[in-house]
Amino acid sequence: MPNTSFSPSIESRPTYAGLVPQGSAPSIMIADAEGAEAIMDLAERDAAVLDQAHLIYIPKGAKFGSKLAELGAKGYHEEASLDAAMALINRLLGSAHMGTQLYLAGSEGMMGRVSALALSLGLPLDAIQMEHRGSIGRPMQCVHCKGVTQDVTTDPFTCSHCGLTLFVRDHFSRRLGVFQAVCVDAETPGVVPEIQEITA
Amino acid sequence: MTLQFNDETFRGDYSYFNTEHAIKRLPFPFDRDEYVYSVNIEAHPGGPKGSPFEFRFDVDEHYVSEMKDRAITLDDDPLRCQSLPHMELAGWDLLEIIMVSKAEDYTDLFTLHRDGNRWHWINRPLGIEQRFTFLDPTTLPCGPMEYITRQTQGDFALLHERDGNLWMDAGMVTSQADWSLDFDIGMNFFEWHAPVPKAKQMGVFDKALKFLLAMQQGQSYRRLNWTMTVNPRLDTSPENYHKWGPEKRTITPENVGRKQHLRIELQSFWRLPRSNAIAFPIRCYLACLEDICTQPKWGRRLHRVLRDIDPTLAEYKGFAVNQDMIVNYLSQFDDGAPTSPGIFPDA
């Protein structure tokens, strides 16, 4: 499955260049669901990337765990959810040495959250690589209540925190790893446009 | 000079008003009968005596009430004022430039005594007197940027320069035209401008960034921007859009002249001495259509500008839904006569 292509309607949508092997540099690799395939592609191009790699995988129901485990990373960690993995991710990022590479592959929500954390811990932007695979669901922050709703695939959608009906503004924050979502019926409460599936 | 401060509100009963004096000195943002994007930057300060361009930081009849409105907004949402850890020095730079400017330009309102780093600040309109040690944050009740911008009209962004870009790493934002500091903090120049239509394709942001990066120590510039706001509301934040949004639909042909306001931003840019950051004050002036149309040149011109504006911009500036009513109202002030060049009203 190729790198997911993006909807042209959102101009500020981050572009994910795809993973490029950085040799045997120390690395942290995090993948969810179909993101596993991007890690396997990476390892196929240069197996040395795994020599000093911690590989964290969040399957979300996908069946790539055993294949990833066999790749031969220095440490392989399968986690039940991103929330469950955060303590480990914090530990690895917090103790990372200069030159450590961060490879992220899978959903925009996971990549946005982890890259935001990595930047806040001082990892330089050019040490972070991302490849978007699998779900086209997007992480949305409600501008009103600040709650983040993950894996949003419709426009408008309902904020999972405050219940307002929100549309996506063409605005993405790298610091937060989320898109901005704004009340769609603020001026005319109750008048909500028909819900559309986001197709790409 | 004697400045009388209005007792007025920017929410609830919206008792905000402009005196005749305030109307005549408005920084009307259109220098011709049409509006197109431009960088339109000029040196600041400098302009006719009594105009909002004369002094570095204009203080007008709305000062005291605007500061009360800011305090209400901050109590409600402290995230409107944020500063990333490396920005404290820029906050001191900003405090210095504002205190020095106000004390020099408004000697009857503000006084600053300096003995080395031991400073004594007196703000008479707000009844504040503060002795503190410059560059020592423990001697102020809050951070330096927050301290001084609670006493200065307009929103403020502090932009840090690195990697050939400007990063919005601190700000005080309570009178914004629908943008969120909490979302935008930490973004670079192109990222925070992403929602602006058309301008990127026109190369406006590339030119503006080049200009700003070339600014030298001690230099300051300004430009005017504008939008439209229903009711004289300073806090048109996205955070509260679901609260003020319904007011946009209360315009009728009978009330449009008083309810529909032209929202003018006098933006200025200051290269700061110690931090090399750029301070970006965004000063907001509100005037209802009735106020504007007391000046015949402005009434004619505003009619032509809003009638002929690119529909994408009417949408982005948020008045497309009321555009017909606005233009119909303004048409009674447009007799087709030519208008003189420049922004100032005819004498």
Coordinates of C-alpha atoms in Angstrom, one line a residue:
Chain A
M1 CA 0.0 0.0 0.0
P2 CA 1.5 3.3 -1.0
N3 CA 2.0 6.4 1.1
T4 CA -1.4 7.9 1.7
S5 CA -2.2 10.9 -0.6
F6 CA -3.8 13.9 0.9
S7 CA -6.9 15.9 0.3
P8 CA -6.0 19.1 -1.6
S9 CA -8.7 21.0 0.2
I10 CA -6.5 21.6 3.3
E11 CA -3.5 23.6 2.3
S12 CA -1.7 23.7 5.6
R13 CA -2.0 19.9 5.9
P14 CA 1.4 18.6 6.8
T15 CA 3.1 16.7 4.0
Y16 CA 4.8 13.5 5.1
A17 CA 7.8 12.9 2.9
G18 CA 8.0 9.2 3.8
L19 CA 10.7 7.3 5.7
V20 CA 14.3 7.3 4.4
P21 CA 16.9 5.0 6.1
Q22 CA 19.5 6.9 8.1
G23 CA 21.8 3.9 8.5
S24 CA 22.5 2.4 11.9
A25 CA 22.0 5.7 13.9
P26 CA 20.3 5.2 17.2
S27 CA 16.6 5.4 16.5
I28 CA 13.1 5.3 17.9
M29 CA 10.4 3.8 15.6
I30 CA 6.7 4.1 16.3
A31 CA 4.0 2.7 14.1
D32 CA 0.3 2.1 14.4
A33 CA -1.9 -0.2 12.3
E34 CA -0.8 -0.1 8.6
G35 CA 2.1 2.0 9.6
A36 CA 3.8 -1.4 10.2
E37 CA 4.2 -1.7 6.4
A38 CA 6.2 1.5 6.1
I39 CA 8.6 0.2 8.8
M40 CA 9.0 -3.1 6.9
D41 CA 9.6 -1.2 3.6
L42 CA 12.2 0.9 5.5
A43 CA 14.0 -2.2 6.8
E44 CA 13.9 -3.8 3.4
R45 CA 15.8 -0.9 1.9
D46 CA 18.5 -0.9 4.7
A47 CA 18.3 -3.5 7.5
A48 CA 21.0 -1.6 9.4
V49 CA 18.3 0.9 10.6
L50 CA 17.2 -1.7 13.1
D51 CA 20.6 -2.2 14.7
Q52 CA 20.1 0.4 17.4
A53 CA 16.3 0.8 17.1
H54 CA 13.5 0.7 19.7
L55 CA 10.4 -0.3 17.7
I56 CA 7.0 0.4 19.3
Y57 CA 3.9 -1.0 17.6
I58 CA 0.3 -0.2 18.3
P59 CA -1.7 -2.8 16.2
K60 CA -5.2 -1.2 16.5
G61 CA -6.5 -4.6 15.2
A62 CA -4.0 -5.0 12.4
K63 CA -2.0 -8.3 12.1
F64 CA 1.5 -7.1 11.5
G65 CA 2.9 -7.7 15.0
S66 CA 4.7 -11.0 14.4
K67 CA 6.3 -9.8 11.2
L68 CA 7.6 -6.6 12.9
A69 CA 8.9 -8.6 15.9
E70 CA 10.9 -10.7 13.5
L71 CA 12.6 -7.7 11.9
G72 CA 15.3 -7.7 14.6
A73 CA 15.1 -4.4 16.3
K74 CA 17.2 -4.0 19.4
G75 CA 14.0 -3.7 21.3
Y76 CA 10.4 -4.5 20.1
H77 CA 7.5 -3.3 22.2
E78 CA 3.9 -4.0 21.3
E79 CA 1.4 -1.7 23.0
A80 CA -2.3 -1.8 23.5
S81 CA -2.9 1.8 22.7
L82 CA -1.0 5.1 22.2
D83 CA -2.0 6.2 25.6
A84 CA -0.6 3.0 27.1
A85 CA 2.6 3.5 25.1
M86 CA 3.2 7.1 26.2
A87 CA 5.2 6.3 29.3
L88 CA 7.7 4.3 27.2
I89 CA 7.8 6.9 24.5
N90 CA 8.5 9.6 27.0
R91 CA 11.3 7.5 28.5
L92 CA 12.9 6.8 25.2
L93 CA 12.6 10.4 23.9
G94 CA 13.7 11.8 27.2
S95 CA 16.9 9.8 27.3
A96 CA 17.7 10.0 23.5
H97 CA 21.2 11.1 22.6
M98 CA 22.2 13.7 20.0
G99 CA 21.7 12.2 16.5
T100 CA 18.9 9.9 17.5
Q101 CA 16.4 9.4 14.6
L102 CA 12.6 9.3 15.1
Y103 CA 10.7 7.3 12.6
L104 CA 6.8 7.6 12.7
A105 CA 4.5 5.7 10.5
G106 CA 0.7 5.3 10.4
S107 CA -2.1 7.6 11.5
E108 CA -1.9 11.4 11.5
G109 CA -3.1 11.5 15.1
M110 CA -0.3 9.3 16.4
M111 CA 2.3 11.1 14.3
G112 CA 1.1 14.5 15.3
R113 CA 1.0 13.7 19.0
V114 CA 4.4 12.0 19.1
S115 CA 6.2 14.6 17.0
A116 CA 4.8 17.4 19.1
L117 CA 6.1 15.7 22.2
A118 CA 9.5 15.1 20.6
L119 CA 9.8 18.7 19.5
S120 CA 8.8 19.9 23.0
L121 CA 11.6 17.7 24.4
G122 CA 14.1 19.4 22.1
L123 CA 14.5 16.8 19.2
P124 CA 15.3 18.8 16.1
L125 CA 12.6 18.8 13.4
D126 CA 15.0 17.3 10.8
A127 CA 15.5 14.2 13.1
I128 CA 11.9 13.3 12.7
Q129 CA 10.6 11.4 9.7
M130 CA 6.9 10.6 9.1
E131 CA 5.0 8.4 6.6
H132 CA 1.2 8.5 6.6
R133 CA -0.3 5.0 6.1
G134 CA -3.7 3.6 6.7
S135 CA -6.6 5.6 8.2
I136 CA -7.3 9.0 6.7
G137 CA -8.9 10.0 10.0
R138 CA -7.5 13.3 11.3
P139 CA -6.9 14.6 14.8
M140 CA -9.0 17.7 15.5
Q141 CA -8.8 20.1 18.3
C142 CA -12.0 21.9 19.3
V143 CA -11.1 25.6 19.4
H144 CA -13.9 26.1 22.0
C145 CA -13.2 23.4 24.6
K146 CA -9.6 22.5 23.5
G147 CA -10.4 18.8 23.6
V148 CA -8.9 16.7 20.8
T149 CA -11.1 14.2 18.9
Q150 CA -9.0 11.5 17.1
D151 CA -9.6 9.8 13.8
V152 CA -12.2 12.2 12.5
T153 CA -13.4 11.1 9.1
T154 CA -16.5 13.3 8.5
D155 CA -17.1 17.0 8.0
P156 CA -18.7 18.4 10.1
F157 CA -18.3 16.2 13.1
T158 CA -19.3 16.2 16.8
C159 CA -16.7 17.2 19.4
S160 CA -16.2 14.1 21.6
H161 CA -15.6 16.4 24.6
C162 CA -18.2 19.3 24.5
G163 CA -20.6 18.1 21.9
L164 CA -20.5 21.1 19.6
T165 CA -20.8 20.4 15.8
L166 CA -17.4 21.4 14.3
F167 CA -16.0 22.0 10.8
V168 CA -12.3 21.8 9.9
R169 CA -10.4 25.1 9.4
D170 CA -7.4 25.1 7.1
H171 CA -5.0 25.3 10.0
F172 CA -2.6 22.8 11.5
S173 CA -0.4 23.2 14.6
R174 CA 2.8 21.2 14.8
R175 CA 3.2 22.1 18.4
L176 CA -0.1 20.4 19.2
G177 CA -0.1 17.9 16.3
V178 CA -3.8 18.7 15.5
F179 CA -6.0 20.5 13.1
Q180 CA -8.3 23.4 14.2
A181 CA -12.0 22.7 14.3
V182 CA -14.6 25.5 14.7
C183 CA -18.3 25.4 15.5
V184 CA -20.2 25.1 12.2
D185 CA -23.5 26.5 13.4
A186 CA -22.3 29.3 15.7
E187 CA -24.3 32.0 13.8
T188 CA -27.4 29.9 13.2
P189 CA -27.6 27.3 16.1
G190 CA -29.0 24.0 14.9
V191 CA -28.5 24.7 11.2
V192 CA -25.9 22.1 10.3
P193 CA -24.7 21.2 6.8
E194 CA -25.1 17.6 5.7
I195 CA -22.4 15.4 7.0
Q196 CA -19.9 14.4 4.3
E197 CA -17.4 11.5 4.5
I198 CA -13.9 12.7 4.1
T199 CA -12.6 10.4 1.3
A200 CA -8.9 11.4 1.2
Chain B
M1 CA -3.5 67.9 26.5
T2 CA -6.5 66.7 28.4
L3 CA -7.9 63.3 27.5
Q4 CA -11.3 62.2 28.9
F5 CA -11.7 58.5 29.1
N6 CA -15.1 57.0 28.1
D7 CA -17.0 54.8 30.6
E8 CA -18.2 52.1 28.2
T9 CA -18.5 48.4 27.6
F10 CA -17.4 46.1 24.7
R11 CA -19.9 43.3 25.6
G12 CA -23.3 42.9 27.1
D13 CA -25.0 46.2 26.7
Y14 CA -22.3 47.4 24.3
S15 CA -22.2 51.0 25.5
Y16 CA -19.0 51.7 23.5
F17 CA -19.1 55.0 21.6
N18 CA -16.8 57.4 19.7
T19 CA -16.8 61.1 20.4
E20 CA -16.6 63.4 17.3
H21 CA -13.0 63.9 18.1
A22 CA -12.3 60.2 18.1
I23 CA -14.2 59.7 14.8
K24 CA -12.2 62.4 13.0
R25 CA -8.8 60.9 14.0
L26 CA -9.8 57.3 13.0
P27 CA -7.1 55.5 10.9
F28 CA -9.4 54.9 8.0
P29 CA -7.8 52.0 6.2
F30 CA -8.7 52.8 2.6
D31 CA -6.6 55.3 0.6
R32 CA -8.5 54.7 -2.6
D33 CA -12.0 53.5 -3.7
E34 CA -11.1 49.8 -3.9
Y35 CA -9.4 47.3 -1.8
V36 CA -6.7 44.8 -2.9
Y37 CA -4.1 43.0 -0.8
S38 CA -0.9 44.8 -0.4
V39 CA 2.0 44.9 2.1
N40 CA 1.4 48.7 2.5
I41 CA 4.1 49.2 5.1
E42 CA 5.4 52.7 6.1
A43 CA 7.7 54.1 8.8
H44 CA 6.2 54.5 12.3
P45 CA 5.7 56.7 14.2
G46 CA 5.0 59.8 12.2
G47 CA 1.9 61.6 11.0
P48 CA -0.4 64.6 11.5
K49 CA -0.6 66.0 15.0
G50 CA -3.4 64.4 16.9
S51 CA -3.6 61.4 14.5
P52 CA -3.1 57.9 15.8
F53 CA 0.2 57.8 13.8
E54 CA 1.8 60.7 15.7
F55 CA 3.0 58.7 18.7
R56 CA 4.6 55.3 19.1
F57 CA 1.7 53.8 21.1
D58 CA -1.5 55.7 20.7
V59 CA -3.6 56.3 23.8
D60 CA -7.2 57.4 23.2
E61 CA -10.5 57.9 25.0
H62 CA -11.1 54.1 25.1
Y63 CA -8.0 53.3 27.0
V64 CA -9.4 52.7 30.5
S65 CA -12.4 50.7 29.3
E66 CA -10.4 48.6 26.9
M67 CA -8.1 47.6 29.8
K68 CA -11.1 46.6 31.9
D69 CA -12.4 44.5 29.0
R70 CA -9.0 42.8 28.6
A71 CA -9.0 41.9 32.4
I72 CA -12.4 40.3 32.0
T73 CA -11.3 38.3 29.1
L74 CA -8.1 37.1 30.9
D75 CA -10.1 36.1 34.0
D76 CA -12.3 34.1 31.8
D77 CA -9.5 32.5 29.7
P78 CA -5.9 32.8 31.0
L79 CA -4.6 31.1 27.8
R80 CA -5.1 34.4 25.9
C81 CA -1.7 35.5 27.4
Q82 CA 1.2 33.0 26.8
S83 CA 4.9 33.2 26.6
L84 CA 7.2 30.3 25.7
P85 CA 10.2 30.1 28.2
H86 CA 12.8 31.7 25.9
M87 CA 10.7 34.9 25.4
E88 CA 11.1 36.6 28.7
L89 CA 13.8 38.9 27.6
A90 CA 11.7 40.0 24.6
G91 CA 9.0 40.7 27.2
W92 CA 11.4 43.1 29.0
D93 CA 12.3 44.7 25.7
L94 CA 8.6 45.4 25.1
L95 CA 8.0 46.7 28.6
E96 CA 10.9 49.1 28.2
I97 CA 9.9 50.4 24.8
I98 CA 6.3 51.0 25.9
M99 CA 7.1 52.6 29.3
V100 CA 9.7 54.9 27.8
S101 CA 7.5 55.9 24.9
K102 CA 4.4 56.6 26.9
A103 CA 6.3 58.5 29.5
E104 CA 7.8 60.7 26.8
D105 CA 4.7 61.1 24.6
Y106 CA 2.0 61.5 27.4
T107 CA 3.8 63.3 30.2
D108 CA 0.5 64.1 32.0
L109 CA -0.6 60.4 32.0
F110 CA 2.6 58.3 32.5
T111 CA 5.8 58.8 34.4
L112 CA 8.9 56.6 34.4
H113 CA 11.9 57.2 36.8
R114 CA 15.0 55.1 36.1
D115 CA 17.9 54.8 38.4
G116 CA 20.0 52.1 36.8
N117 CA 17.8 49.0 36.9
R118 CA 15.6 50.4 39.7
W119 CA 12.6 51.7 37.9
H120 CA 9.5 53.5 39.2
W121 CA 6.4 53.5 36.9
I122 CA 3.3 55.6 37.4
N123 CA 0.2 55.1 35.3
R124 CA -2.3 57.7 36.3
P125 CA -5.3 56.7 34.2
L126 CA -5.3 53.2 35.7
G127 CA -4.1 54.3 39.1
I128 CA -1.0 52.1 39.1
E129 CA 2.3 52.8 40.8
Q130 CA 5.0 50.2 40.7
R131 CA 8.7 50.2 41.8
F132 CA 10.6 47.2 40.3
T133 CA 14.0 46.0 39.2
F134 CA 14.3 45.9 35.4
L135 CA 15.1 42.4 34.2
D136 CA 14.1 40.9 37.6
P137 CA 10.7 39.2 37.1
T138 CA 10.3 38.5 40.8
T139 CA 9.7 42.3 41.3
L140 CA 6.6 42.4 39.1
P141 CA 3.2 40.9 39.9
C142 CA 3.4 38.9 36.6
G143 CA 5.7 38.4 33.6
P144 CA 6.9 41.6 32.0
M145 CA 4.9 41.2 28.7
E146 CA 1.7 40.5 30.6
Y147 CA 2.4 43.4 33.0
I148 CA 2.8 46.0 30.4
T149 CA 0.2 44.7 27.9
R150 CA -2.5 44.8 30.6
Q151 CA -1.8 48.6 30.5
T152 CA -1.5 49.1 26.7
Q153 CA -4.3 49.1 24.1
G154 CA -4.1 46.5 21.3
D155 CA -3.0 42.9 21.1
F156 CA 0.6 42.0 21.1
A157 CA 2.6 39.2 19.5
L158 CA 6.3 38.7 20.1
L159 CA 8.1 37.1 17.2
H160 CA 11.4 35.2 17.7
E161 CA 13.8 35.0 14.8
R162 CA 15.5 31.8 13.9
D163 CA 16.1 29.6 10.8
G164 CA 15.3 32.5 8.5
N165 CA 11.8 32.7 9.8
L166 CA 9.7 34.4 12.5
W167 CA 8.1 32.3 15.2
M168 CA 5.1 33.5 17.3
D169 CA 6.4 32.5 20.6
A170 CA 4.6 34.9 23.0
G171 CA 1.5 37.1 22.9
M172 CA -1.3 38.9 24.6
V173 CA -4.4 38.5 22.5
T174 CA -7.8 39.6 23.7
S175 CA -9.1 41.8 20.9
Q176 CA -8.5 39.5 17.9
A177 CA -10.2 39.2 14.6
D178 CA -11.0 35.5 15.0
W179 CA -7.6 33.9 15.6
S180 CA -6.4 31.9 18.5
L181 CA -3.0 32.6 20.2
D182 CA -3.4 29.3 22.1
F183 CA -3.5 27.4 18.7
D184 CA -1.0 29.6 16.9
I185 CA 1.7 30.0 19.5
G186 CA 5.0 28.4 18.4
M187 CA 4.0 28.6 14.7
N188 CA 6.2 30.3 12.1
F189 CA 5.1 33.2 9.8
F190 CA 3.7 30.9 7.0
E191 CA 2.0 28.5 9.4
W192 CA 0.0 31.1 11.3
H193 CA -1.1 32.8 8.0
A194 CA -2.3 29.5 6.5
P195 CA -6.0 30.3 6.7
V196 CA -5.7 33.7 4.9
P197 CA -7.1 33.2 1.3
K198 CA -5.3 34.2 -1.9
A199 CA -2.4 36.1 -0.3
K200 CA 0.0 33.2 -0.5
Q201 CA -0.4 32.8 -4.2
M202 CA 0.2 36.5 -4.6
G203 CA 3.5 36.3 -2.8
V204 CA 2.4 38.7 -0.1
F205 CA 3.8 36.6 2.7
D206 CA 7.2 36.0 1.1
K207 CA 7.6 39.8 0.6
A208 CA 6.4 40.7 4.1
L209 CA 8.7 38.1 5.8
K210 CA 11.7 39.4 3.8
F211 CA 10.9 42.9 4.9
L212 CA 10.5 42.0 8.6
L213 CA 13.7 40.0 8.7
A214 CA 15.6 42.9 7.3
M215 CA 14.5 45.2 10.0
Q216 CA 17.4 46.7 12.0
Q217 CA 17.7 47.6 15.6
G218 CA 15.7 50.7 16.5
Q219 CA 13.5 50.6 13.4
S220 CA 9.7 50.5 13.5
Y221 CA 7.1 50.4 10.8
R222 CA 3.3 50.2 10.5
R223 CA 0.5 49.0 8.2
L224 CA -3.3 49.2 8.4
N225 CA -5.6 46.2 8.1
W226 CA -9.3 45.9 8.6
T227 CA -12.3 43.6 8.9
M228 CA -16.0 44.0 9.8
T229 CA -17.5 43.2 13.2
V230 CA -21.1 43.3 14.4
N231 CA -21.4 45.2 17.7
P232 CA -18.4 46.9 19.2
R233 CA -16.9 43.7 20.5
L234 CA -13.2 43.5 21.2
D235 CA -13.1 39.7 22.0
T236 CA -14.1 38.2 18.7
S237 CA -12.1 35.1 19.4
P238 CA -12.6 31.7 17.8
E239 CA -12.8 30.3 21.3
N240 CA -16.0 32.2 21.9
Y241 CA -17.3 32.2 18.4
H242 CA -20.3 30.1 19.4
K243 CA -21.2 32.9 21.9
W244 CA -20.8 36.0 19.6
G245 CA -21.6 34.3 16.3
P246 CA -25.4 34.6 16.7
E247 CA -25.0 38.4 17.0
K248 CA -23.8 38.5 13.4
R249 CA -27.3 37.6 12.3
T250 CA -29.0 40.4 14.2
I251 CA -28.3 43.0 11.5
T252 CA -31.4 44.6 10.0
P253 CA -31.8 47.6 7.5
E254 CA -32.9 49.6 10.5
N255 CA -30.0 48.9 12.8
V256 CA -27.1 48.3 10.4
G257 CA -25.7 51.8 10.7
R258 CA -25.2 51.5 14.5
K259 CA -24.5 47.8 14.9
Q260 CA -22.2 47.1 12.0
H261 CA -18.7 48.3 12.8
L262 CA -15.6 48.7 10.7
R263 CA -12.8 47.1 12.7
I264 CA -9.5 48.8 11.9
E265 CA -6.1 47.3 12.8
L266 CA -3.2 49.6 13.2
Q267 CA -0.4 47.1 13.1
S268 CA 3.2 48.0 13.9
F269 CA 6.5 46.3 13.9
W270 CA 9.4 46.9 16.3
R271 CA 12.9 45.3 16.3
L272 CA 13.7 44.8 20.0
P273 CA 17.2 45.7 21.3
R274 CA 18.2 42.8 23.6
S275 CA 16.3 39.8 22.3
N276 CA 16.4 40.8 18.6
A277 CA 12.8 39.7 18.6
I278 CA 10.1 41.6 16.7
A279 CA 7.2 43.1 18.6
F280 CA 4.0 43.1 16.7
P281 CA 1.3 45.2 18.3
I282 CA -2.2 45.0 16.6
R283 CA -4.2 48.0 17.8
C284 CA -7.9 47.8 17.1
Y285 CA -10.2 50.8 16.4
L286 CA -13.9 50.3 16.1
A287 CA -16.3 52.6 14.4
C288 CA -20.0 52.0 13.4
L289 CA -21.1 52.8 9.8
E290 CA -22.9 55.9 11.2
D291 CA -19.7 57.2 12.7
I292 CA -17.8 56.6 9.4
C293 CA -20.4 58.3 7.3
T294 CA -20.2 61.6 9.3
Q295 CA -17.1 62.1 7.0
P296 CA -18.5 62.4 3.5
K297 CA -15.3 61.2 1.8
W298 CA -15.3 58.0 4.0
G299 CA -19.0 57.3 3.4
R300 CA -18.5 57.4 -0.4
R301 CA -15.4 55.4 -0.3
L302 CA -16.5 52.7 2.1
H303 CA -19.6 52.2 -0.1
R304 CA -17.5 51.6 -3.2
V305 CA -14.9 49.4 -1.4
L306 CA -17.5 47.0 0.1
R307 CA -19.7 46.9 -3.0
D308 CA -16.9 45.9 -5.3
I309 CA -14.8 43.7 -3.0
D310 CA -13.7 40.2 -4.1
P311 CA -16.3 37.8 -2.7
T312 CA -13.6 35.5 -1.3
L313 CA -12.5 38.4 0.9
A314 CA -16.0 39.3 2.0
E315 CA -16.4 35.7 3.1
Y316 CA -13.0 35.6 4.9
K317 CA -13.6 38.9 6.6
G318 CA -16.9 37.5 7.8
F319 CA -19.4 40.0 6.4
A320 CA -20.6 38.3 3.3
V321 CA -23.9 37.4 5.0
N322 CA -24.7 41.0 5.7
Q323 CA -23.0 42.6 2.7
D324 CA -26.2 43.6 0.8
M325 CA -27.6 45.4 3.8
I326 CA -24.3 47.1 4.5
V327 CA -23.9 48.2 0.9
N328 CA -27.6 49.4 0.6
Y329 CA -27.1 51.5 3.8
L330 CA -23.9 53.0 2.6
S331 CA -25.3 53.8 -0.9
Q332 CA -27.3 56.8 0.5
F333 CA -23.9 58.4 1.3
D334 CA -22.4 58.0 -2.1
D335 CA -23.4 60.7 -4.6
G336 CA -20.9 59.5 -7.2
A337 CA -18.5 62.4 -6.6
P338 CA -14.8 61.7 -6.9
T339 CA -12.8 61.2 -3.6
S340 CA -9.5 62.7 -2.8
P341 CA -6.4 60.5 -2.5
G342 CA -5.2 59.3 0.9
I343 CA -6.9 58.2 4.0
F344 CA -7.6 61.5 5.8
P345 CA -11.0 63.1 5.8
D346 CA -11.5 66.3 3.8
A347 CA -11.2 69.3 6.0

